[in-house]
Structure formats: structure tokens, C-alpha cells
Amino acid sequence: MSDAAAQVGLPPVTPEEDHKVGKGKGRAFLGIPVVGWMLIFFGIPYFLLFLQSLWEPTAFGVSHNWNLQNYKLVFFGDSLSGNIYLPTLLRSLKVGAMVTVFSTLLAFPIAYLLAFKIANSRTRLMLYVLVIVPLWASYLLRAYAWKVILGQNGLLGSVLDKVGLENTFLNNLLYSQAAVVITMTHIFTPFMILTIYAVLERLPPSLIEASKDLGVGRVKTFLTLVVPLSLPGVIAGATFTMGLSSGDFVAPQLVGGKNDVMIANQVYSQFGATNNWPLGSAIAFVLLGFVAILVAISTQAEKREQL
Amino acid sequence: MINPESGLAGAPTAGAPEGHSAAVELENVTKRYGEVTAVEDLDLRVEDGQFLTLLGPSGCGKTTTLRLIGGFEAPNRGIIRIGGDDMSSRPAYKRPVNTVFQQYALFPHLSVSQNVGYGLKHAGVSRSETAERVGEMMSLMQIPDVGDRRPRELSGGQQQRVALARALVMEPKVLLLDEPLGALDYKLRKEMQFELKRIHREVGVTFIYVTHDQEEAMTMSDRIVVMSHGHIEQDASPAEIFDRPLTAFVADFIGDTNIVHGTVTRIEGGHATVDLGPLGEIGGSTDDQLASGDRVRVSIRPTDVHVEPGGAGEAVVQDSVLVGGHIAMKIASGDETVVAHVARGSSYEPGANVHLRVDSDRIRVFAAAEGA
Ligand SMILES: Nc1ncnc2c1ncn2[C@@H]1O[C@H](COP(=O)(O)OP(=O)(O)O)[C@@H](O)[C@H]1O
Ligand SMILES: [Mg+2]
């Protein structure tokens, strides 16, 4: 601290002290239910899955022959069927990324509108409910709805026909990657809206006023103030959306085509029709690894933003 | 509703100042929020370089007045001029004023230097000049070494200084301050009052300062505008506000006072003689239209009440407490209760019979409110 500041008697700056609350035995007991719950529902199943991924499939089950064959197959394929798993995984991540980008772009303006532009609290509540309501409808139902909309004689095609805008691309959306992305974007946009709204709502309007007070116009204020301050919410929502959408298997199954199979569909079939649990486990673990990396990156980014 | 006068923007306006233009001028400004009239028909003229305080109880329209000047609210009626220019069509970011917000409103994602340099950077000022001006301003605020920290790593007083620096570095014509010391503890607040005076002297910018703390207003201001329910009660120097309050509201709000009821017996120019019943007759100045026989309220400062030994049935001491350097005595006389401030050692025990003598040229007489 400077002499000058000391002279006027400013209190010394104390960096926020970490909450070093006593780690008494009583507190340890409180942790038991949580740890137990995590162990039973996450730790043990993941551990068993991991063991499984190191075994070898046989015609009728598994042989406990420890090796990394399954992982090799996931990353490099084999001479019989070629390399199919890694490309599928990458495609899933690509679809996930597209869904994340589109739902962010859709969600941000809506969240912004909700947080800043709707003065009337009843109107705001109504809009908020409109955002939440779809979350109560079953995922399957919503995916099926898109089947109806995008199908060959579906809603979109018929409407386009009626207004004389026949469009071969828009008429043949069903069973394509575009359909998968559209469906999942619809599913995940409400989550994005909610997470972004949560940060925007807590952003004091006086910050925006302060920016204008300092001579900065609307658009610049939005870009230099609102966007950076909303990043924690965007990152949280994007992580969530990316993780869930790249591991989705319902949308590709219902509205995707033969070539739009995603990695979770392959896990599904290894555990089902193909009955190759060790390979299924290995694929699942590789996917888990990618998602873990993603979460790690985003946690870092979020930490930096919140400084 | 549009004020017909606002159509004359740019043209010389009736009632406009002769010769020079005031730093800030409000003419018949009214602001409503739905049913609530926050500010009503406000007329205000702030001279260049003045330290003007808007003083009044919570909800009287102080913040609204500042926000109207800053451009964060648009008036329903009336004209606002800054440096002679009509502000009607100028958004906040184009006005030559800057604000120190009540909760400082520092940008949490930027360092202190970036906060202070925010306005300059976006105004296109070069990097080196920005750095120089930011450094100078932070020295003036006596926080030269905190530039690399985040706002939340600073104490309340330091955040206050950053908010001031961020506004003043823009070299505004007028600085608006909305209860800037409200969040600080007593000691720091006292210190910052002197700091603000010093800064005001050094930068010479017009300050419009909002507070509900009359003591703060008295200490700092060149001029005080006392507000109540969206209108101005009195607009005068601190001394005049204290010695010659225009209304009973001002007398009551500024400093401690006794408001006692009585009847006018004689009126002579601005001087009224009032019969206070058991308290006897008293003379005081008035600005109201009064006639003999009118019911009035009389304001008597506790320091002007002298307590002397008295006979039974006159006045009785009810309570006597030490307040800082003096003793406050609560004394009942007839229906009225009067507070007197006396020096230590010259007080009486509760229950004592006393005689009250009021001796002051600061006595003020106000017409009684309707129904009183
Ligand atoms: N945004 C607003 N919406 C509705 N009423 C408001 C708003 N801002 C202020 N008011 C009302 O206007 C009056 C004056 O408020 P304000 O200017 O904040 O008073 P002060 O700053 O003197 O405490 C109050 O009655 C307040 O409730
Ligand atoms: Mg206020």
C-alpha cells in the first residue's frame, strides 16, 4: 500500500481469505452420504465398465483376457471392417459442436431480451414459462415432432408446396445430419437460454449505464461489456450442450440417415445386437475421455472469466 | 405531454440566463413513473464549479433528478440544459456529464486501470495518453498503486476512489454523485467527505451531489437544495438553510429542532410574536403570510433553549442524557415536550421544576399545516 493511501487511513487490502473451516470429524461424517452415493452410482459402475473394456469378447460372452485390443480397435479399426469408430466419434463431436453453436446463437438474443428488454414482469414471466414448457415434454415426443415436420410429406414440405416454394433441399431434410442438428438444437436451446439468462439477470443494470455514462454507445457496450460478462453462462451452457449432444443417440436414430450414426448409437449396438460388451465399453470410455477433456477446458476458461 | 417550450430548442428561451449559461439548468422538469410523480415542476440552476447538494429523505426524487441530468431517464415535461445546450435529444453517452454510481458500478472483469481508462479507450484516445491520464487521475485519488488489481480486491473506500477517477478522467463539465458514501462506515465516510471537497477544489468541476444525510450536506456543499415529494423546499447556502429555513419541513429535516404550536399575537413585517401558552411569548422571523390569531408552528433549536430553576407547575424535566459533548434534556411544559441542549454541569435531574427561556434570533415561525 502506498504511503499516500496509508496517510488517509485506508484500511489495508485483505485478499479474500479462503474459507479454511475446520475439517473436524463431524464434517467428515456429513460427507459420507455424498461419497457413498457417488461411489455406488458412478464409481463402481464406471470401474466395472473399465474392467469390461480390457477383456476380450467371445462368441457367447467375455474371456477375462486382459489387453488393450478394444481401444486399438476404436482408434485404428481393423482389416475386416476398416476404421469406423474414430470417424464416428469425430462426426459426433462435430454434430455436437454445431448444435452448441446454433443453440448459443439462438439462445443469446432470447436470454438478452428476457433479462433487459422486457420491463413488464408479467410479460417476462410468460416468456420465461414459454421457454421452460418444452422441457416438460418428453425428449422422444419432441424428436418425433420433428419427424412430422421434416418428413417427405411433412409439415415443412407441405407448407412450402402450398406457397409454391418447392425446395428439394428443404423437402428432403428428414434422415439427414441437418435433421439431427435441427432436432437437437431445438432440444438444447432452452437449457442454453436458462444458463445465459441466469448470468444476464445478475448483471447489474448500473454496469451498462456506467458504460454509457462513459461515452460508449449501445452496440459497443454490448460487445465490450455484456458479452464478456455473460461468458461464464455461455461456457457452462455450451459445455452442457456439447457433452450431451455429442453423446446423444435418440436424434440420430429417429431423424438421422444411415450415415448419420453417432458414437452413442455404436455403443448401443455393441451392448445390444452385436453383443460385444468389451468393445462397447471401450468406445464409451473414449467418449468419456473426450467429454472429460472438454469439461476440463471449459472449467479453466470459466475460472479465468470469473477473476 | 410535451412542453410547448421544448419546441424552441436552439432558439433563445425566455428566462434563459443573461450573458453566460449555467453548468446545468432544469426548467419545469416533471418525471412520472406510472402513477408516481417522482419529480414535479423542478426548476434548478447550477453554476459552474459549484458543489451543489440535493438533500432530502428517501423517495423524494433525488436519484431521479440525477438520472434525468445524466440521460438515463427522459422527463415527461420540461427542458434540461447542460452548458446551455438542450439535452432533449441527447442520449446518456453523448452528454458532457459523468456519474459516480451509488454502488460504484465498477466493471468486475477489468483491472482498476482498465476501469479508469474505459471511457478514454473507447473515445479513441491513444494508448499512451490514456495511460498517462489514468495514472495522473489515480494519483489525484491517492490510489496510485492498485492499477493491476480487480475492483473486488479493493476496500470500499478504494473502490469509491476508482469510481471517482473513472468519471473524472473523462473531464466532464459536471460530475453527478448519487450517495457515493452511503456504503462506507462512519469514519471512512467522514474522511471521504474531506477528500471529496479536496478533489472538487483541485479539479474545479461542477459537482451535483445527492445525499439524505443533512450533516454530510452541511459539511460539503456550497449550496443545498432541500427536496421533498419531488419538489424543492428550499435552495440556499448551508448557513441560510440552517438559520433561516423556509418551511417547517426544512427546519425539521436540517439539524435537531423543536416544533411547538402557538398563536400569533402580533405581526410586524417579517417578524411575528407568538403566544406559546405555558412557554410564554416568543418572537421569530417568518416568510409566510400571517395575521394575528393564526395558528402557527415555531421552530426552536435545542441549543437556543435555556433552562433555569423554576417554580412548581411551570415545566418539568423528564429525561436527561449525555449526547457527545453536551446534555440533552427532555422537558415537559403543558402539552408540549421540548428538547434542550445544555452544557455538562448545568443540567437538572429528572423531576426537577424548571423555567424555560428562549433567547435567539434564529426562531422561525411557519403557518400551521392545514388541519393542524
Ligand atoms: N424506475 C422506477 N419505477 C417506478 N417508480 C420509481 C422508479 N424510480 C423511482 N421511482 C419512484 O420515484 C420516487 C422518487 O424516487 P428516487 O428518485 O429514487 O428517490 P430518492 O433518490 O430521493 O430516494 C419514489 O417514490 C420511487 O418509488
Ligand atoms: Mg436515491
XYZ file of C-alpha atoms and ligand atoms in Angstrom:
707
model
C 0.000 0.000 0.000
C 1.233 3.465 -0.850
C 2.211 5.992 1.776
C -0.439 8.319 0.497
C -3.174 5.782 0.971
C -1.808 4.960 4.393
C -1.914 8.630 5.280
C -5.570 8.975 4.537
C -6.130 5.894 6.625
C -7.460 3.473 4.079
C -7.667 0.008 5.532
C -5.123 -2.394 4.084
C -6.386 -4.606 1.325
C -7.038 -8.075 2.570
C -7.392 -10.544 -0.259
C -10.454 -12.611 0.325
C -9.458 -15.268 2.757
C -10.142 -18.805 1.763
C -12.745 -20.424 3.868
C -10.478 -22.651 5.832
C -13.214 -24.008 8.007
C -12.015 -26.587 10.490
C -12.027 -30.022 8.975
C -13.363 -31.638 12.110
C -14.531 -35.208 12.298
C -18.142 -34.093 12.336
C -17.756 -32.620 8.876
C -16.219 -35.807 7.537
C -19.329 -37.726 8.566
C -21.500 -35.290 6.673
C -19.627 -36.213 3.508
C -20.407 -39.917 3.749
C -23.807 -39.893 2.005
C -22.446 -37.921 -0.929
C -19.329 -40.019 -1.307
C -21.360 -43.207 -0.898
C -23.863 -42.098 -3.481
C -21.146 -41.182 -5.961
C -19.389 -44.492 -5.314
C -22.455 -46.665 -5.789
C -23.931 -44.896 -8.781
C -20.800 -43.646 -10.550
C -17.563 -45.069 -9.179
C -18.414 -48.753 -9.160
C -20.298 -48.873 -12.491
C -17.535 -46.929 -14.236
C -14.935 -49.209 -12.709
C -16.782 -52.325 -13.888
C -17.197 -50.778 -17.326
C -13.489 -50.048 -17.429
C -12.618 -53.655 -16.470
C -15.001 -54.843 -19.173
C -13.216 -52.701 -21.768
C -9.974 -54.552 -21.052
C -11.476 -58.006 -21.671
C -11.988 -59.952 -24.853
C -15.299 -60.767 -26.492
C -16.071 -64.389 -27.287
C -18.952 -65.932 -29.174
C -21.065 -66.303 -26.066
C -19.672 -63.782 -23.584
C -16.319 -62.477 -22.497
C -12.996 -64.039 -21.710
C -11.044 -62.368 -18.934
C -8.020 -61.989 -21.075
C -6.571 -58.586 -20.202
C -5.460 -56.478 -23.144
C -5.891 -53.172 -24.967
C -7.269 -54.710 -28.189
C -10.608 -52.925 -27.859
C -9.007 -49.495 -27.573
C -6.801 -50.262 -30.559
C -9.930 -51.147 -32.485
C -11.628 -47.900 -31.500
C -8.736 -45.739 -32.601
C -7.346 -47.646 -35.569
C -10.055 -50.080 -36.754
C -9.171 -53.495 -38.183
C -8.620 -55.021 -41.599
C -12.088 -56.577 -41.592
C -14.361 -53.559 -41.283
C -11.857 -50.719 -41.590
C -11.654 -47.734 -39.314
C -15.233 -46.907 -38.336
C -15.240 -45.850 -34.704
C -12.906 -42.871 -34.583
C -14.534 -41.154 -37.601
C -17.925 -41.687 -35.993
C -16.641 -40.207 -32.785
C -15.271 -37.178 -34.618
C -18.549 -36.804 -36.505
C -20.418 -36.885 -33.202
C -18.201 -34.159 -31.829
C -18.783 -32.143 -34.989
C -22.565 -32.539 -34.694
C -22.292 -31.619 -31.024
C -20.277 -28.518 -31.891
C -22.830 -27.437 -34.493
C -25.690 -27.929 -32.062
C -23.772 -25.927 -29.453
C -23.059 -23.044 -31.799
C -26.606 -22.874 -33.175
C -28.304 -23.111 -29.819
C -25.987 -20.440 -28.390
C -26.787 -18.109 -31.277
C -30.498 -18.747 -30.822
C -30.467 -18.574 -27.053
C -28.433 -15.412 -26.524
C -30.865 -12.918 -28.044
C -33.789 -14.525 -26.242
C -31.983 -14.503 -22.903
C -30.917 -10.895 -23.509
C -34.463 -9.912 -24.344
C -35.742 -11.603 -21.203
C -33.124 -10.023 -18.965
C -33.011 -6.456 -20.245
C -35.666 -5.573 -22.755
C -38.871 -6.747 -21.124
C -39.768 -4.259 -18.438
C -43.142 -5.752 -17.623
C -42.587 -8.541 -15.129
C -45.713 -10.443 -16.157
C -44.721 -10.495 -19.804
C -41.281 -11.638 -18.721
C -42.700 -14.436 -16.617
C -44.864 -15.576 -19.514
C -41.917 -15.672 -21.900
C -39.880 -17.477 -19.287
C -42.593 -20.109 -18.930
C -42.738 -20.456 -22.706
C -39.038 -21.250 -22.640
C -39.397 -23.805 -19.873
C -42.557 -25.573 -21.019
C -40.867 -27.646 -23.748
C -38.572 -29.064 -21.073
C -41.585 -30.818 -19.589
C -42.401 -32.620 -22.823
C -40.600 -35.895 -23.356
C -37.468 -35.779 -25.468
C -38.843 -38.614 -27.634
C -42.025 -36.707 -28.260
C -40.121 -33.663 -29.422
C -37.873 -35.745 -31.660
C -40.947 -37.371 -33.194
C -42.471 -33.945 -33.720
C -39.508 -33.051 -35.910
C -40.067 -36.250 -37.862
C -43.567 -34.992 -38.610
C -42.335 -31.543 -39.526
C -39.378 -32.565 -41.669
C -40.809 -35.731 -43.292
C -41.288 -36.021 -47.019
C -44.992 -35.201 -46.847
C -44.411 -33.416 -43.603
C -45.409 -30.036 -42.341
C -42.486 -28.082 -43.746
C -42.706 -29.676 -47.196
C -46.477 -29.220 -47.440
C -46.314 -25.598 -46.418
C -43.544 -24.940 -48.910
C -45.572 -26.720 -51.584
C -48.620 -24.607 -50.802
C -46.776 -21.331 -51.142
C -45.114 -22.590 -54.283
C -41.637 -22.691 -52.835
C -40.728 -26.223 -53.663
C -37.236 -26.725 -52.483
C -35.583 -30.057 -52.887
C -33.167 -29.448 -50.027
C -35.794 -28.395 -47.500
C -38.158 -31.114 -48.705
C -35.664 -33.846 -48.029
C -34.381 -32.825 -44.659
C -35.565 -35.876 -42.769
C -32.951 -38.605 -42.315
C -30.027 -36.258 -42.708
C -27.395 -34.738 -40.492
C -29.215 -31.413 -40.834
C -32.307 -33.010 -39.299
C -30.224 -34.346 -36.419
C -28.711 -30.911 -35.797
C -32.094 -29.148 -36.038
C -33.757 -31.565 -33.653
C -31.007 -31.374 -31.059
C -30.705 -27.609 -31.380
C -34.385 -27.444 -30.536
C -33.878 -29.750 -27.573
C -30.913 -27.888 -26.100
C -31.761 -24.242 -26.806
C -33.965 -23.913 -23.687
C -31.071 -25.081 -21.496
C -28.828 -22.526 -23.147
C -31.413 -19.801 -22.623
C -31.706 -20.638 -18.950
C -27.969 -20.661 -18.251
C -27.317 -17.453 -20.170
C -30.357 -15.757 -18.635
C -29.079 -16.725 -15.193
C -25.900 -14.669 -15.656
C -27.506 -11.780 -17.519
C -30.158 -11.445 -14.856
C -27.476 -11.000 -12.209
C -25.650 -8.388 -14.266
C -26.379 -5.059 -12.557
C -28.059 -2.630 -14.987
C -25.880 0.069 -13.441
C -22.848 -1.508 -15.190
C -24.478 -0.932 -18.553
C -25.443 2.573 -17.505
C -21.881 3.205 -16.331
C -20.588 2.201 -19.748
C -22.977 4.576 -21.498
C -22.136 7.238 -18.943
C -18.511 6.940 -20.040
C -19.496 7.718 -23.608
C -19.771 4.209 -25.026
C -22.759 3.570 -27.303
C -25.198 0.684 -27.252
C -23.542 -1.735 -29.643
C -20.060 -1.223 -28.236
C -21.374 -1.554 -24.701
C -22.983 -4.819 -25.674
C -19.781 -6.155 -27.211
C -17.296 -4.943 -24.613
C -19.385 -5.393 -21.508
C -22.414 -7.635 -21.842
C -20.774 -10.334 -23.930
C -17.640 -10.799 -21.773
C -19.669 -10.686 -18.569
C -22.062 -13.322 -19.871
C -19.261 -15.706 -20.881
C -19.414 -17.815 -17.711
C -23.035 -18.645 -18.519
C -22.299 -19.259 -22.176
C -19.406 -21.560 -21.294
C -21.467 -23.505 -18.777
C -24.359 -23.912 -21.209
C -22.055 -24.800 -24.087
C -20.254 -27.471 -22.063
C -23.545 -28.987 -21.075
C -24.914 -28.909 -24.619
C -21.722 -30.164 -26.214
C -21.404 -33.055 -23.779
C -24.996 -34.176 -24.033
C -25.496 -33.656 -27.755
C -22.319 -35.376 -28.922
C -23.287 -38.371 -26.805
C -26.904 -38.428 -27.973
C -28.338 -41.484 -29.687
C -32.038 -40.732 -29.945
C -31.979 -37.931 -32.515
C -29.642 -39.750 -34.947
C -31.770 -42.876 -34.636
C -35.100 -41.108 -35.227
C -34.307 -38.356 -37.723
C -30.794 -39.198 -38.933
C -29.909 -41.210 -42.032
C -27.823 -44.379 -42.395
C -24.622 -42.349 -42.483
C -25.513 -40.122 -39.565
C -24.984 -42.741 -36.911
C -23.301 -41.227 -33.891
C -20.937 -42.724 -31.384
C -23.610 -43.429 -28.800
C -25.531 -45.480 -31.377
C -22.463 -47.634 -31.789
C -22.152 -48.135 -28.063
C -25.814 -49.029 -28.066
C -25.418 -51.629 -30.750
C -22.320 -53.168 -29.154
C -24.280 -53.688 -25.984
C -27.333 -54.840 -27.968
C -27.415 -56.559 -31.328
C -23.671 -57.130 -31.682
C -23.337 -58.291 -28.102
C -19.746 -57.099 -27.810
C -19.713 -55.511 -24.372
C -15.947 -55.092 -24.127
C -15.812 -53.052 -27.349
C -18.912 -51.067 -26.296
C -17.218 -50.266 -23.009
C -14.038 -49.159 -24.739
C -15.965 -46.828 -27.080
C -17.868 -45.425 -24.124
C -14.626 -44.776 -22.284
C -13.051 -42.985 -25.210
C -16.139 -40.783 -25.488
C -15.993 -40.185 -21.743
C -12.349 -39.155 -22.134
C -13.230 -36.571 -24.782
C -16.031 -35.155 -22.670
C -13.741 -35.024 -19.633
C -11.175 -33.045 -21.626
C -13.943 -30.702 -22.759
C -15.145 -30.134 -19.215
C -11.588 -29.544 -18.022
C -11.014 -26.919 -20.710
C -14.282 -25.168 -20.011
C -13.720 -25.186 -16.265
C -10.382 -23.489 -16.845
C -11.974 -20.957 -19.156
C -14.758 -20.261 -16.685
C -12.264 -19.755 -13.870
C -10.359 -17.240 -15.934
C -13.541 -15.376 -16.806
C -14.634 -15.098 -13.226
C -11.445 -13.493 -11.998
C -47.323 15.635 -22.634
C -44.928 17.964 -24.393
C -43.929 21.289 -23.015
C -44.637 23.858 -25.749
C -41.307 25.441 -24.896
C -39.363 22.345 -25.778
C -40.180 23.057 -29.394
C -37.911 26.062 -29.208
C -34.762 24.014 -28.814
C -31.812 26.029 -30.010
C -33.669 29.331 -30.003
C -33.013 31.680 -27.102
C -35.517 30.785 -24.443
C -37.461 33.148 -22.251
C -35.988 33.160 -18.792
C -32.640 31.986 -20.107
C -29.673 33.451 -18.269
C -28.335 36.802 -19.281
C -24.797 36.620 -20.598
C -23.446 33.241 -19.522
C -25.082 29.863 -19.350
C -25.266 27.782 -16.211
C -23.496 24.427 -15.914
C -26.849 22.696 -15.533
C -30.310 24.091 -15.844
C -33.634 22.392 -15.257
C -36.809 24.134 -16.341
C -40.224 22.893 -15.216
C -38.992 19.335 -15.272
C -41.521 16.656 -14.380
C -40.930 12.904 -14.293
C -43.633 10.341 -13.638
C -43.414 6.587 -13.222
C -46.949 5.431 -13.901
C -48.985 6.840 -11.024
C -45.968 8.059 -9.074
C -44.714 11.561 -9.719
C -41.042 11.312 -8.809
C -40.122 14.878 -9.724
C -42.610 17.694 -10.187
C -42.074 21.004 -11.940
C -38.466 21.263 -10.875
C -36.546 24.469 -11.576
C -32.859 24.387 -10.855
C -29.822 26.335 -11.958
C -26.363 25.096 -11.066
C -23.477 27.491 -11.605
C -20.094 26.476 -12.985
C -17.782 24.993 -10.408
C -20.391 24.792 -7.676
C -20.696 21.965 -5.200
C -24.445 21.584 -5.065
C -26.187 19.024 -2.905
C -29.649 17.607 -3.428
C -30.796 16.756 0.061
C -33.976 15.060 1.161
C -35.469 11.949 2.675
C -35.523 8.661 0.790
C -38.005 8.673 -2.088
C -38.111 12.448 -2.538
C -36.795 12.280 -6.113
C -33.060 12.941 -5.732
C -31.885 9.941 -7.752
C -34.498 10.616 -10.403
C -33.231 14.192 -10.758
C -29.665 12.946 -11.245
C -30.774 10.316 -13.742
C -32.652 12.956 -15.703
C -29.498 15.064 -15.906
C -27.357 12.043 -16.776
C -29.764 10.996 -19.520
C -30.854 7.685 -18.015
C -34.432 8.880 -17.809
C -36.359 11.205 -20.091
C -38.553 13.869 -18.497
C -42.291 13.839 -19.205
C -42.131 17.604 -19.384
C -39.584 20.390 -19.192
C -36.123 21.168 -20.504
C -32.707 20.158 -19.273
C -29.707 22.178 -20.417
C -26.065 21.432 -19.799
C -23.638 24.248 -20.545
C -26.531 25.997 -22.283
C -27.257 23.134 -24.682
C -30.656 21.466 -24.712
C -30.214 17.779 -23.862
C -33.671 16.593 -25.004
C -32.409 14.531 -27.891
C -29.032 13.535 -26.478
C -28.605 10.020 -25.119
C -26.573 9.448 -21.973
C -23.425 8.504 -23.864
C -23.328 11.855 -25.647
C -23.751 14.083 -22.595
C -20.812 16.004 -21.116
C -21.517 14.678 -17.621
C -20.244 11.662 -15.755
C -21.708 9.780 -12.852
C -20.412 8.142 -9.710
C -22.998 5.451 -9.119
C -24.363 4.540 -5.734
C -22.832 1.052 -5.714
C -19.815 2.271 -7.740
C -20.737 0.034 -10.723
C -17.116 -0.869 -11.435
C -16.583 -3.368 -14.239
C -15.694 -6.624 -12.475
C -13.920 -8.228 -15.437
C -11.473 -5.359 -15.920
C -8.492 -4.264 -13.864
C -8.624 -0.989 -11.999
C -6.552 0.762 -14.691
C -8.798 -0.632 -17.403
C -11.824 0.578 -15.461
C -10.445 4.075 -15.202
C -9.302 4.077 -18.836
C -12.529 2.546 -20.181
C -14.084 5.784 -21.399
C -10.874 7.178 -22.896
C -10.092 3.952 -24.724
C -13.488 3.884 -26.386
C -13.258 7.574 -27.199
C -10.228 6.728 -29.337
C -7.640 8.376 -27.092
C -4.196 6.939 -27.793
C -2.856 4.232 -25.556
C -0.007 6.306 -24.180
C -2.202 9.300 -23.436
C -4.785 7.072 -21.772
C -2.109 5.513 -19.581
C -0.794 8.936 -18.644
C -4.180 10.417 -17.775
C -5.232 7.307 -15.880
C -2.007 7.474 -13.869
C -2.478 11.154 -13.062
C -6.059 10.645 -12.010
C -5.189 7.717 -9.786
C -2.503 9.798 -8.111
C -5.007 12.571 -7.533
C -7.296 9.982 -5.923
C -4.344 8.717 -3.876
C -4.608 5.178 -5.220
C -1.560 5.125 -7.497
C -0.596 1.502 -6.845
C -3.747 -0.528 -7.307
C -3.957 -0.366 -11.103
C -3.404 -4.050 -11.745
C -5.948 -5.309 -9.248
C -9.537 -6.241 -9.881
C -12.157 -3.994 -8.284
C -13.280 -6.713 -5.890
C -9.784 -6.871 -4.436
C -10.134 -3.300 -3.166
C -11.646 -1.923 0.020
C -14.884 0.058 -0.160
C -13.049 3.371 0.133
C -10.652 2.425 -2.643
C -13.492 1.312 -4.914
C -15.062 4.679 -4.256
C -11.888 6.393 -5.422
C -11.726 4.250 -8.543
C -15.307 5.180 -9.403
C -14.407 8.851 -8.962
C -11.274 8.504 -11.058
C -13.160 6.701 -13.816
C -15.671 9.527 -14.043
C -13.301 12.477 -13.615
C -10.718 11.228 -16.108
C -13.323 11.997 -18.791
C -13.060 15.678 -17.813
C -16.813 16.176 -17.610
C -18.472 19.575 -17.308
C -20.493 18.185 -14.429
C -19.951 15.277 -12.074
C -23.048 13.584 -10.701
C -22.689 11.686 -7.424
C -25.523 9.555 -6.046
C -24.995 8.915 -2.338
C -21.417 7.892 -3.052
C -20.514 7.490 0.607
C -23.625 5.581 1.598
C -21.904 2.205 1.643
C -18.943 3.288 3.779
C -18.640 3.098 7.534
C -18.836 6.254 9.630
C -15.140 7.011 9.991
C -14.318 6.402 6.357
C -17.330 8.456 5.337
C -16.056 11.424 7.344
C -12.661 11.087 5.697
C -14.104 10.814 2.219
C -16.167 13.952 2.783
C -12.957 15.921 3.142
C -11.401 14.024 0.256
C -14.304 14.909 -1.998
C -14.007 18.563 -1.029
C -10.302 18.480 -1.820
C -10.898 16.783 -5.175
C -13.634 19.267 -6.001
C -11.250 22.135 -5.280
C -8.474 20.599 -7.334
C -10.430 19.691 -10.463
C -12.842 22.612 -10.393
C -15.635 20.567 -11.966
C -19.273 21.269 -11.064
C -20.442 18.646 -8.559
C -24.075 17.687 -8.116
C -24.177 15.547 -5.046
C -27.096 13.527 -3.731
C -27.495 12.553 -0.110
C -30.126 12.075 2.560
C -27.595 12.892 5.277
C -28.028 16.531 6.316
C -24.753 16.589 8.185
C -22.912 15.466 5.065
C -24.702 18.122 3.018
C -23.805 20.810 5.555
C -20.132 19.829 5.605
C -19.548 19.652 1.886
C -21.829 21.925 -0.081
C -21.625 25.427 -1.442
C -25.335 25.234 -1.878
C -28.063 22.891 -0.709
C -31.326 22.112 -2.433
C -33.707 20.523 0.030
C -36.268 18.314 -1.675
C -39.459 16.684 -0.500
C -42.035 14.740 -2.503
C -40.479 15.638 -5.844
C -40.318 19.393 -5.357
C -37.840 21.880 -3.941
C -38.472 23.080 -0.390
C -35.523 25.444 -0.215
C -32.487 26.299 -2.294
C -29.848 28.226 -0.376
C -26.429 28.173 1.283
C -25.900 25.713 4.156
C -25.822 28.557 6.709
C -29.035 30.070 5.448
C -30.752 26.685 5.325
C -29.826 26.184 8.942
C -30.515 29.671 10.258
C -33.448 30.620 8.124
C -35.354 27.523 6.998
C -38.178 28.442 4.637
C -40.577 25.738 5.722
C -41.232 23.662 8.804
C -40.131 20.636 6.769
C -36.682 22.142 6.233
C -36.408 23.270 9.849
C -37.273 19.768 10.982
C -35.056 17.983 8.465
C -31.930 20.101 8.989
C -30.400 19.683 12.387
C -32.371 18.992 15.542
C -35.237 21.269 16.254
C -38.320 21.620 18.426
C -41.519 22.326 16.573
C -44.038 23.808 19.014
C -47.519 25.163 18.363
C -48.824 28.601 19.178
C -50.989 31.561 18.177
C -49.838 34.792 16.563
C -50.433 37.830 18.771
C -48.664 40.464 16.739
C -47.187 40.686 13.285
C -44.790 43.326 12.090
C -43.074 42.989 8.718
C -41.292 39.619 8.745
C -41.443 39.358 12.491
C -44.143 37.522 14.405
C -44.837 37.427 18.111
C -46.356 34.128 19.147
C -48.113 33.029 22.302
C -46.870 29.526 23.134
C -49.154 29.029 26.120
C -47.239 27.806 29.171
C -43.953 28.514 27.359
C -44.778 32.180 27.231
C -44.436 34.630 24.371
C -41.744 34.418 21.774
C -40.658 36.412 18.760
C -39.407 34.946 15.496
C -38.930 35.689 11.818
C -41.299 34.389 9.177
C -41.644 34.271 5.389
C -45.284 33.197 5.464
C -48.344 35.434 5.158
C -49.621 35.551 8.727
C -52.206 37.541 10.631
C -52.978 37.991 14.315
C -54.796 34.974 15.713
C -53.342 32.467 13.201
C -52.250 29.091 14.490
C -48.544 28.626 13.745
C -45.665 26.250 14.258
C -42.495 27.614 15.763
C -39.074 26.086 15.286
C -36.679 26.410 18.219
C -33.218 24.839 18.087
C -32.416 22.826 21.235
C -29.251 24.894 21.736
C -31.405 28.026 21.974
C -33.447 26.744 24.888
C -32.024 27.881 28.220
C -33.013 26.036 31.336
C -33.256 27.899 34.655
C -34.571 26.986 38.081
C -38.331 27.401 38.134
C -41.388 27.064 40.285
C -43.831 24.164 40.501
C -46.304 23.796 37.622
C -44.128 25.518 35.036
C -42.047 22.862 33.328
C -40.736 19.505 34.495
C -37.571 17.697 33.410
C -38.482 14.249 32.128
C -35.191 12.887 30.988
C -31.581 13.909 30.805
C -28.975 12.077 28.734
C -25.397 12.679 27.762
C -25.067 13.142 23.990
C -21.481 13.594 22.907
C -20.177 16.768 24.496
C -23.465 18.113 25.810
C -26.539 17.028 27.709
C -29.920 16.663 26.040
C -32.823 17.274 28.381
C -36.408 16.384 27.586
C -38.711 18.833 29.313
C -42.500 18.757 29.502
C -44.386 22.024 29.538
C -48.139 21.845 29.215
C -48.908 19.683 26.163
C -45.539 20.263 24.549
C -42.321 18.425 25.037
C -39.192 20.423 24.353
C -35.623 19.236 23.981
C -32.861 21.478 25.278
C -29.141 21.028 24.797
C -27.146 22.353 27.725
C -23.517 22.240 28.768
C -22.410 19.499 31.107
C -22.703 20.517 34.727
C -25.672 22.797 34.139
C -28.298 20.082 33.782
C -31.132 19.141 36.116
C -32.284 15.795 37.442
C -35.475 14.289 36.041
C -38.435 15.535 38.055
C -36.926 18.969 38.712
C -39.127 22.042 38.190
C -37.559 24.415 35.725
C -38.174 27.589 33.798
C -37.521 27.711 30.072
C -36.156 30.812 28.447
C -35.730 31.027 24.726
C -33.249 33.556 23.543
C -32.314 33.581 19.901
C -32.712 35.426 16.650
C -32.965 32.053 14.904
C -36.551 31.385 15.915
C -38.673 30.653 12.846
C -42.434 30.864 12.580
C -44.416 28.870 9.994
C -48.074 28.829 9.107
C -49.640 25.689 10.587
C -50.331 22.943 8.050
C -53.957 22.664 7.010
C -55.959 20.859 9.652
C -53.291 21.324 12.294
N -37.897 3.040 -12.106
C -38.894 3.423 -11.291
N -40.125 2.901 -11.450
C -41.140 3.300 -10.648
N -41.028 4.189 -9.664
C -39.825 4.744 -9.449
C -38.696 4.384 -10.244
N -37.631 5.085 -9.802
C -38.079 5.852 -8.778
N -39.387 5.645 -8.563
C -40.212 6.331 -7.549
O -39.999 7.706 -7.653
C -39.879 8.304 -6.378
C -38.549 9.011 -6.243
O -37.520 8.044 -6.255
P -35.978 8.410 -6.189
O -35.680 9.470 -7.174
O -35.220 7.150 -6.323
O -35.863 8.974 -4.716
P -34.562 9.230 -3.825
O -33.344 9.022 -4.656
O -34.718 10.627 -3.347
O -34.645 8.263 -2.694
C -40.075 7.185 -5.370
O -41.424 7.210 -4.954
C -39.785 5.952 -6.143
O -40.531 4.877 -5.653
Mg -31.737 7.574 -4.318
